[in-house]
Amino acid sequence: MNTAAPVIMTALMDRRAAQRLDDLRQAHFPPERNMLRAHLTMFHHLPGPQAADLIADVRDAARHEATMTARATGMMFMGRGSAVRIECPALAAFRARLADTWHDLLVPQDRQGRRPHVTIQNKVDPKRAKALYADLSTGFVPWELKIEGVSLHWYRGGPWDHMRDVRFG
């Protein structure tokens, strides 16, 4: 275990939703840059040297939670890409509790406001990004998904190394 690497925490989506979002990502993300499956990031950079404590905190918090119902509510334009906006008040509250616990460990990006989303396209020409956003926004029908827990990953500069999943309940 290389504890010098930072830890990324994502929401663990149900298989059907994860596949639906990953299909969009595979179709629209530049293939040479697409090293990851579709994901909903909760924390971008947690300190690797505290990984054991982070896992303990997550396990403790997760055991008090049940599977959460989230909603894909629409498309979000990001300038050079698009994302599916995800709303889940229960997940936002869960994340806020962890952020309070970890306040002194958080980087500025993880302290600021969040706009939960799953990126399906990024780092493309703005004209191409705007066209995809318009195409996918037209007729977008909100849909439900389940959040079953969280996943922790090591970040070592390339594809993430999965560390572990922590399920709710």
XYZ file of N, CA and C in Angstrom:
507
model
N 0.850 -1.177 0.000
C 0.000 0.000 0.000
C 0.897 1.242 0.000
N 0.783 2.036 -1.064
C 1.566 3.265 -1.175
C 0.757 4.408 -0.565
N 0.974 4.676 0.695
C 0.166 5.674 1.385
C 0.548 7.100 1.041
N 1.600 7.309 0.239
C 1.950 8.666 -0.170
C 0.986 9.187 -1.228
N 0.340 8.293 -1.973
C -0.603 8.691 -3.017
C -1.890 9.207 -2.379
N -2.509 10.226 -2.981
C -3.784 10.706 -2.457
C -4.906 9.695 -2.704
N -5.976 9.865 -1.954
C -7.151 9.000 -2.044
C -8.303 9.808 -2.624
N -9.022 9.206 -3.556
C -10.226 9.787 -4.144
C -11.409 8.965 -3.651
N -12.501 9.642 -3.291
C -13.703 8.941 -2.847
C -14.834 9.242 -3.821
N -15.484 8.182 -4.304
C -16.611 8.313 -5.214
C -17.838 7.614 -4.631
N -19.003 7.990 -5.147
C -20.239 7.307 -4.757
C -20.306 5.979 -5.505
N -20.767 4.960 -4.827
C -20.932 3.636 -5.418
C -22.362 3.543 -5.958
N -22.496 3.663 -7.278
C -23.803 3.647 -7.921
C -24.233 2.209 -8.212
N -25.550 2.003 -8.313
C -26.032 0.676 -8.688
C -25.524 0.331 -10.087
N -25.414 -0.959 -10.368
C -24.797 -1.422 -11.622
C -25.496 -0.873 -12.864
N -26.815 -0.858 -12.856
C -27.564 -0.395 -14.026
C -27.245 1.064 -14.332
N -27.260 1.900 -13.308
C -26.969 3.325 -13.493
C -25.519 3.534 -13.906
N -24.615 2.838 -13.246
C -23.197 2.980 -13.576
C -22.954 2.602 -15.032
N -23.600 1.539 -15.505
C -23.423 1.120 -16.900
C -24.028 2.139 -17.862
N -25.188 2.656 -17.529
C -25.838 3.664 -18.386
C -24.943 4.898 -18.543
N -24.381 5.362 -17.436
C -23.505 6.531 -17.476
C -22.181 6.214 -18.154
N -21.677 5.018 -17.933
C -20.423 4.634 -18.571
C -20.596 4.491 -20.084
N -21.757 4.013 -20.525
C -22.017 3.930 -21.964
C -21.955 5.322 -22.594
N -22.523 6.317 -21.917
C -22.451 7.692 -22.412
C -21.003 8.173 -22.445
N -20.276 7.880 -21.387
C -18.870 8.300 -21.321
C -18.056 7.644 -22.439
N -18.252 6.358 -22.642
C -17.521 5.653 -23.699
C -17.842 6.221 -25.076
N -19.077 6.646 -25.260
C -19.500 7.172 -26.557
C -18.958 8.574 -26.823
N -18.721 9.374 -25.768
C -18.454 10.790 -25.978
C -17.136 11.324 -25.407
N -16.499 10.606 -24.526
C -15.243 11.081 -23.946
C -14.126 10.770 -24.935
N -13.179 11.681 -25.150
C -12.081 11.371 -26.068
C -11.368 10.080 -25.636
N -11.335 9.076 -26.501
C -10.810 7.764 -26.091
C -9.375 7.802 -25.572
N -8.560 8.683 -26.118
C -7.161 8.746 -25.676
C -7.020 9.322 -24.275
N -8.074 9.950 -23.760
C -8.060 10.536 -22.417
C -8.940 9.773 -21.422
N -9.690 8.822 -21.907
C -10.668 8.144 -21.067
C -10.037 6.939 -20.371
N -9.495 7.185 -19.186
C -8.824 6.124 -18.429
C -9.709 5.572 -17.312
N -10.909 6.139 -17.140
C -11.756 5.786 -16.000
C -13.163 5.444 -16.455
N -13.835 4.677 -15.636
C -15.265 4.450 -15.851
C -16.018 5.669 -15.305
N -17.274 5.784 -15.671
C -18.104 6.881 -15.168
C -18.092 6.853 -13.641
N -18.013 8.037 -13.025
C -17.908 8.110 -11.564
C -18.493 9.418 -11.054
N -18.943 9.393 -9.817
C -19.483 10.555 -9.118
C -18.534 10.847 -7.953
N -17.639 11.816 -8.165
C -16.613 12.115 -7.169
C -17.212 12.845 -5.977
N -16.852 12.382 -4.790
C -17.278 13.028 -3.548
C -16.137 13.839 -2.930
N -14.923 13.293 -2.956
C -13.722 13.983 -2.496
C -12.630 13.724 -3.527
N -11.937 14.778 -3.932
C -10.937 14.690 -4.979
C -9.535 14.346 -4.484
N -9.235 14.671 -3.230
C -7.839 14.533 -2.782
C -7.790 14.410 -1.260
N -7.884 13.187 -0.782
C -7.746 12.927 0.650
C -6.325 12.414 0.903
N -5.775 12.670 2.087
C -4.371 12.311 2.336
C -4.148 10.806 2.480
N -3.339 10.275 1.581
C -3.020 8.849 1.607
C -2.424 8.356 2.915
N -1.537 9.140 3.567
C -0.975 8.651 4.821
C -2.033 8.394 5.906
N -3.210 8.993 5.777
C -4.290 8.770 6.736
C -5.310 7.755 6.235
N -4.953 6.954 5.229
C -5.906 6.033 4.598
C -6.618 5.129 5.604
N -5.901 4.563 6.553
C -6.534 3.659 7.525
C -7.588 4.395 8.350
N -7.281 5.630 8.764
C -8.253 6.426 9.520
C -9.436 6.824 8.648
N -9.175 7.164 7.396
C -10.255 7.521 6.476
C -11.218 6.349 6.304
N -10.652 5.163 6.103
C -11.483 3.964 5.941
C -12.319 3.729 7.190
N -11.713 3.856 8.351
C -12.451 3.663 9.611
C -13.591 4.676 9.729
N -13.331 5.930 9.393
C -14.375 6.957 9.454
C -15.513 6.645 8.489
N -15.157 6.243 7.278
C -16.177 5.934 6.267
C -17.001 4.730 6.702
N -16.343 3.698 7.185
C -17.084 2.510 7.653
C -18.045 2.867 8.779
N -17.586 3.671 9.711
C -18.434 4.065 10.832
C -19.642 4.869 10.351
N -19.395 5.818 9.461
C -20.500 6.645 8.951
C -21.444 5.838 8.068
N -20.917 4.950 7.248
C -21.730 4.198 6.285
C -22.653 3.194 6.958
N -22.257 2.679 8.096
C -23.113 1.661 8.730
C -24.434 2.235 9.231
N -24.509 3.563 9.333
C -25.737 4.219 9.781
C -26.628 4.635 8.610
N -26.214 4.322 7.400
C -26.947 4.738 6.202
C -27.588 3.546 5.509
N -28.641 3.826 4.767
C -29.264 2.835 3.896
C -28.993 3.259 2.453
N -29.246 2.357 1.523
C -29.130 2.711 0.108
C -29.930 3.982 -0.142
N -29.345 4.881 -0.902
C -29.957 6.195 -1.142
C -30.504 6.276 -2.559
N -31.622 6.957 -2.701
C -32.170 7.208 -4.022
C -31.685 8.558 -4.500
N -31.050 8.563 -5.653
C -30.558 9.787 -6.284
C -31.336 9.993 -7.574
N -31.105 11.134 -8.203
C -31.816 11.457 -9.430
C -30.872 12.143 -10.411
N -30.834 11.615 -11.618
C -30.141 12.286 -12.717
C -31.144 13.317 -13.229
N -30.817 14.603 -13.053
C -31.826 15.651 -13.285
C -31.658 16.407 -14.583
N -30.525 16.266 -15.244
C -30.324 16.983 -16.490
C -28.859 17.046 -16.847
N -28.601 17.738 -17.927
C -27.233 17.897 -18.398
C -26.629 19.170 -17.813
N -25.318 19.171 -17.688
C -24.573 20.316 -17.182
C -23.470 20.615 -18.206
N -23.408 21.862 -18.667
C -22.388 22.267 -19.630
C -21.149 22.707 -18.862
N -19.983 22.235 -19.285
C -18.744 22.525 -18.578
C -17.729 23.278 -19.431
N -18.168 23.890 -20.523
C -17.258 24.652 -21.361
C -16.570 23.816 -22.418
N -15.873 22.766 -21.970
C -15.190 21.869 -22.909
C -15.698 20.437 -22.746
N -16.918 20.320 -22.209
C -17.508 19.004 -22.022
C -18.877 19.102 -21.404
N -19.442 17.944 -21.123
C -20.782 17.855 -20.543
C -20.797 16.788 -19.457
N -21.759 16.948 -18.571
C -21.926 15.993 -17.475
C -23.406 15.817 -17.192
N -23.726 14.726 -16.532
C -25.081 14.486 -16.052
C -25.117 14.943 -14.603
N -26.021 15.869 -14.306
C -26.176 16.402 -12.953
C -26.896 15.360 -12.096
N -26.380 15.131 -10.896
C -26.950 14.144 -9.974
C -27.371 14.854 -8.691
N -28.617 14.622 -8.274
C -29.111 15.201 -7.023
C -29.451 14.082 -6.048
N -28.964 14.245 -4.816
C -29.249 13.271 -3.767
C -29.009 13.949 -2.420
N -30.060 14.520 -1.830
C -29.884 15.204 -0.545
C -29.257 14.318 0.533
N -29.606 13.042 0.568
C -29.039 12.156 1.589
C -27.532 11.993 1.396
N -27.087 11.888 0.147
C -25.653 11.771 -0.118
C -24.942 13.076 0.208
N -25.576 14.195 -0.098
C -24.979 15.498 0.232
C -24.797 15.629 1.744
N -25.778 15.172 2.522
C -25.683 15.240 3.982
C -24.587 14.303 4.499
N -24.517 13.106 3.922
C -23.468 12.139 4.296
C -22.086 12.737 4.033
N -21.913 13.321 2.847
C -20.642 13.935 2.494
C -20.314 15.096 3.431
N -21.316 15.902 3.759
C -21.096 17.054 4.650
C -20.611 16.600 6.025
N -21.171 15.499 6.526
C -20.720 14.983 7.825
C -19.250 14.550 7.755
N -18.881 13.867 6.676
C -17.478 13.462 6.524
C -16.590 14.689 6.359
N -17.048 15.678 5.604
C -16.252 16.901 5.413
C -16.029 17.612 6.741
N -17.011 17.604 7.621
C -16.830 18.194 8.955
C -15.772 17.424 9.737
N -15.842 16.103 9.680
C -14.873 15.254 10.381
C -13.462 15.476 9.848
N -13.356 15.637 8.539
C -12.055 15.726 7.885
C -11.638 17.161 7.558
N -12.285 18.133 8.115
C -12.083 19.526 7.718
C -10.603 19.898 7.569
N -9.797 19.551 8.537
C -8.382 19.941 8.506
C -7.568 19.153 7.474
N -8.144 18.078 6.926
C -7.438 17.257 5.942
C -7.772 17.644 4.502
N -8.808 18.460 4.317
C -9.319 18.723 2.976
C -8.523 19.786 2.233
N -8.330 19.540 0.945
C -7.741 20.541 0.057
C -8.841 21.547 -0.292
N -8.461 22.747 -0.744
C -9.478 23.766 -1.064
C -10.575 23.273 -2.008
N -10.235 22.484 -3.001
C -11.249 21.972 -3.935
C -12.329 21.173 -3.208
N -11.959 20.445 -2.165
C -12.925 19.636 -1.424
C -13.640 20.416 -0.326
N -13.213 21.649 -0.072
C -13.882 22.503 0.920
C -14.962 23.372 0.287
N -14.821 23.626 -1.011
C -15.759 24.540 -1.657
C -17.065 23.842 -2.031
N -18.015 24.643 -2.526
C -19.316 24.119 -2.914
C -19.210 23.036 -3.977
N -20.196 22.174 -3.994
C -20.189 21.038 -4.919
C -21.353 21.142 -5.889
N -21.124 20.622 -7.062
C -22.171 20.434 -8.060
C -22.054 18.974 -8.509
N -22.688 18.058 -7.787
C -22.503 16.632 -8.087
C -22.888 16.304 -9.535
N -21.982 15.588 -10.196
C -22.200 15.248 -11.595
C -21.319 14.069 -11.988
N -21.681 13.478 -13.118
C -20.869 12.444 -13.740
C -20.453 12.987 -15.103
N -19.158 13.193 -15.279
C -18.647 13.741 -16.528
C -18.715 12.682 -17.620
N -19.306 13.060 -18.752
C -19.370 12.119 -19.868
C -18.556 12.599 -21.061
N -18.158 13.864 -21.037
C -17.284 14.399 -22.076
C -16.465 15.514 -21.450
N -15.182 15.589 -21.796
C -14.328 16.654 -21.281
C -13.140 16.829 -22.212
N -12.570 18.034 -22.169
C -11.343 18.347 -22.900
C -11.511 18.197 -24.406
N -12.672 18.665 -24.906
C -12.893 18.706 -26.352
C -13.076 20.162 -26.763
N -13.070 20.405 -28.066
C -13.297 21.741 -28.603
C -14.637 22.270 -28.079
N -14.684 23.531 -27.609
C -15.928 24.075 -27.049
C -17.132 23.977 -27.986
N -16.917 24.110 -29.276
C -18.022 24.000 -30.238
C -18.597 22.574 -30.232
N -17.706 21.609 -30.218
C -18.129 20.199 -30.159
C -18.831 19.907 -28.828
N -18.303 20.465 -27.747
C -18.908 20.267 -26.422
C -20.313 20.863 -26.380
N -20.467 22.046 -26.922
C -21.776 22.704 -26.916
C -22.794 21.922 -27.752
N -22.341 21.352 -28.852
C -23.235 20.556 -29.703
C -23.726 19.306 -28.960
N -22.818 18.618 -28.261
C -23.235 17.432 -27.511
C -24.181 17.816 -26.381
N -23.849 18.900 -25.683
C -24.725 19.367 -24.607
C -26.133 19.631 -25.141
N -26.233 20.329 -26.246
C -27.546 20.639 -26.829
C -28.266 19.356 -27.233
N -27.535 18.431 -27.843
C -28.131 17.173 -28.294
C -28.658 16.355 -27.118
N -27.847 16.208 -26.071
C -28.259 15.380 -24.937
C -29.289 16.079 -24.041
N -29.287 17.408 -24.040
C -30.261 18.152 -23.228
C -31.664 18.052 -23.814
N -31.726 18.001 -25.148
C -33.023 17.915 -25.819
C -33.675 16.582 -25.477
N -34.783 16.663 -24.832
C -35.520 15.449 -24.492
C -34.970 14.681 -23.302
N -34.028 15.270 -22.553
C -33.511 14.562 -21.376
C -34.670 14.275 -20.421
N -34.801 13.045 -20.026
C -35.837 12.650 -19.071
C -35.144 12.258 -17.771
N -35.421 12.982 -16.678
C -34.797 12.620 -15.394
C -35.075 11.157 -15.034
N -34.116 10.555 -14.352
C -34.257 9.155 -13.969
C -33.596 8.910 -12.621
N -34.051 7.862 -11.963
C -33.539 7.535 -10.628
C -32.408 6.524 -10.706
N -31.531 6.644 -9.709
C -30.472 5.674 -9.526
C -30.286 5.469 -8.029
N -29.596 4.429 -7.679
C -29.330 4.119 -6.279
C -27.852 4.350 -5.974
N -27.612 4.889 -4.798
C -26.248 5.021 -4.271
C -26.152 3.993 -3.150
N -25.263 3.027 -3.324
C -25.181 1.878 -2.426
C -24.047 1.978 -1.414
N -23.221 2.996 -1.538
C -22.079 3.156 -0.648
C -21.071 4.081 -1.303
N -19.808 3.888 -0.944
C -18.730 4.692 -1.527
C -17.578 3.785 -1.936
N -16.773 4.295 -2.860
C -15.561 3.599 -3.290
C -14.375 4.504 -3.007
N -13.290 3.904 -2.578
C -12.045 4.626 -2.331
C -11.008 4.137 -3.331
N -10.232 5.100 -3.870
C -9.256 4.804 -4.905
C -7.950 5.534 -4.599
N -6.845 4.899 -4.939
C -5.552 5.570 -4.904
C -5.393 6.330 -6.208
N -4.848 7.549 -6.141
C -4.540 8.294 -7.357
C -3.024 8.392 -7.492
N -2.509 7.801 -8.555
C -1.062 7.793 -8.792
C -0.702 8.419 -10.135
N -1.567 9.312 -10.627
C -1.259 10.036 -11.851
C -1.884 9.477 -13.107
N -2.384 8.271 -13.073
C -3.014 7.662 -14.246
C -4.357 7.099 -13.857
N -4.698 5.959 -14.419
C -5.949 5.327 -13.981
C -5.915 5.096 -12.468
N -7.051 5.239 -11.850
C -7.115 5.074 -10.403
C -6.955 3.605 -10.043
N -6.343 3.367 -8.876
C -6.237 2.010 -8.334
C -7.314 1.854 -7.277
N -8.232 0.942 -7.528
C -9.325 0.720 -6.580
C -8.764 0.213 -5.256
N -9.168 0.858 -4.171
C -8.721 0.445 -2.842
C -9.779 -0.456 -2.203
N -11.009 0.078 -2.085
C -12.092 -0.726 -1.495
C -13.415 -0.010 -1.647
N -14.477 -0.808 -1.565
C -15.843 -0.297 -1.506
C -16.327 -0.413 -0.079
N -17.098 0.560 0.346
C -17.750 0.513 1.659
C -19.231 0.702 1.393
N -20.014 -0.330 1.649
C -21.455 -0.274 1.384
C -22.208 0.290 2.576
N -23.325 0.919 2.270
C -24.177 1.451 3.344
C -24.872 0.293 4.056
N -25.175 0.512 5.328
C -25.946 -0.458 6.104
C -25.085 -1.418 6.866
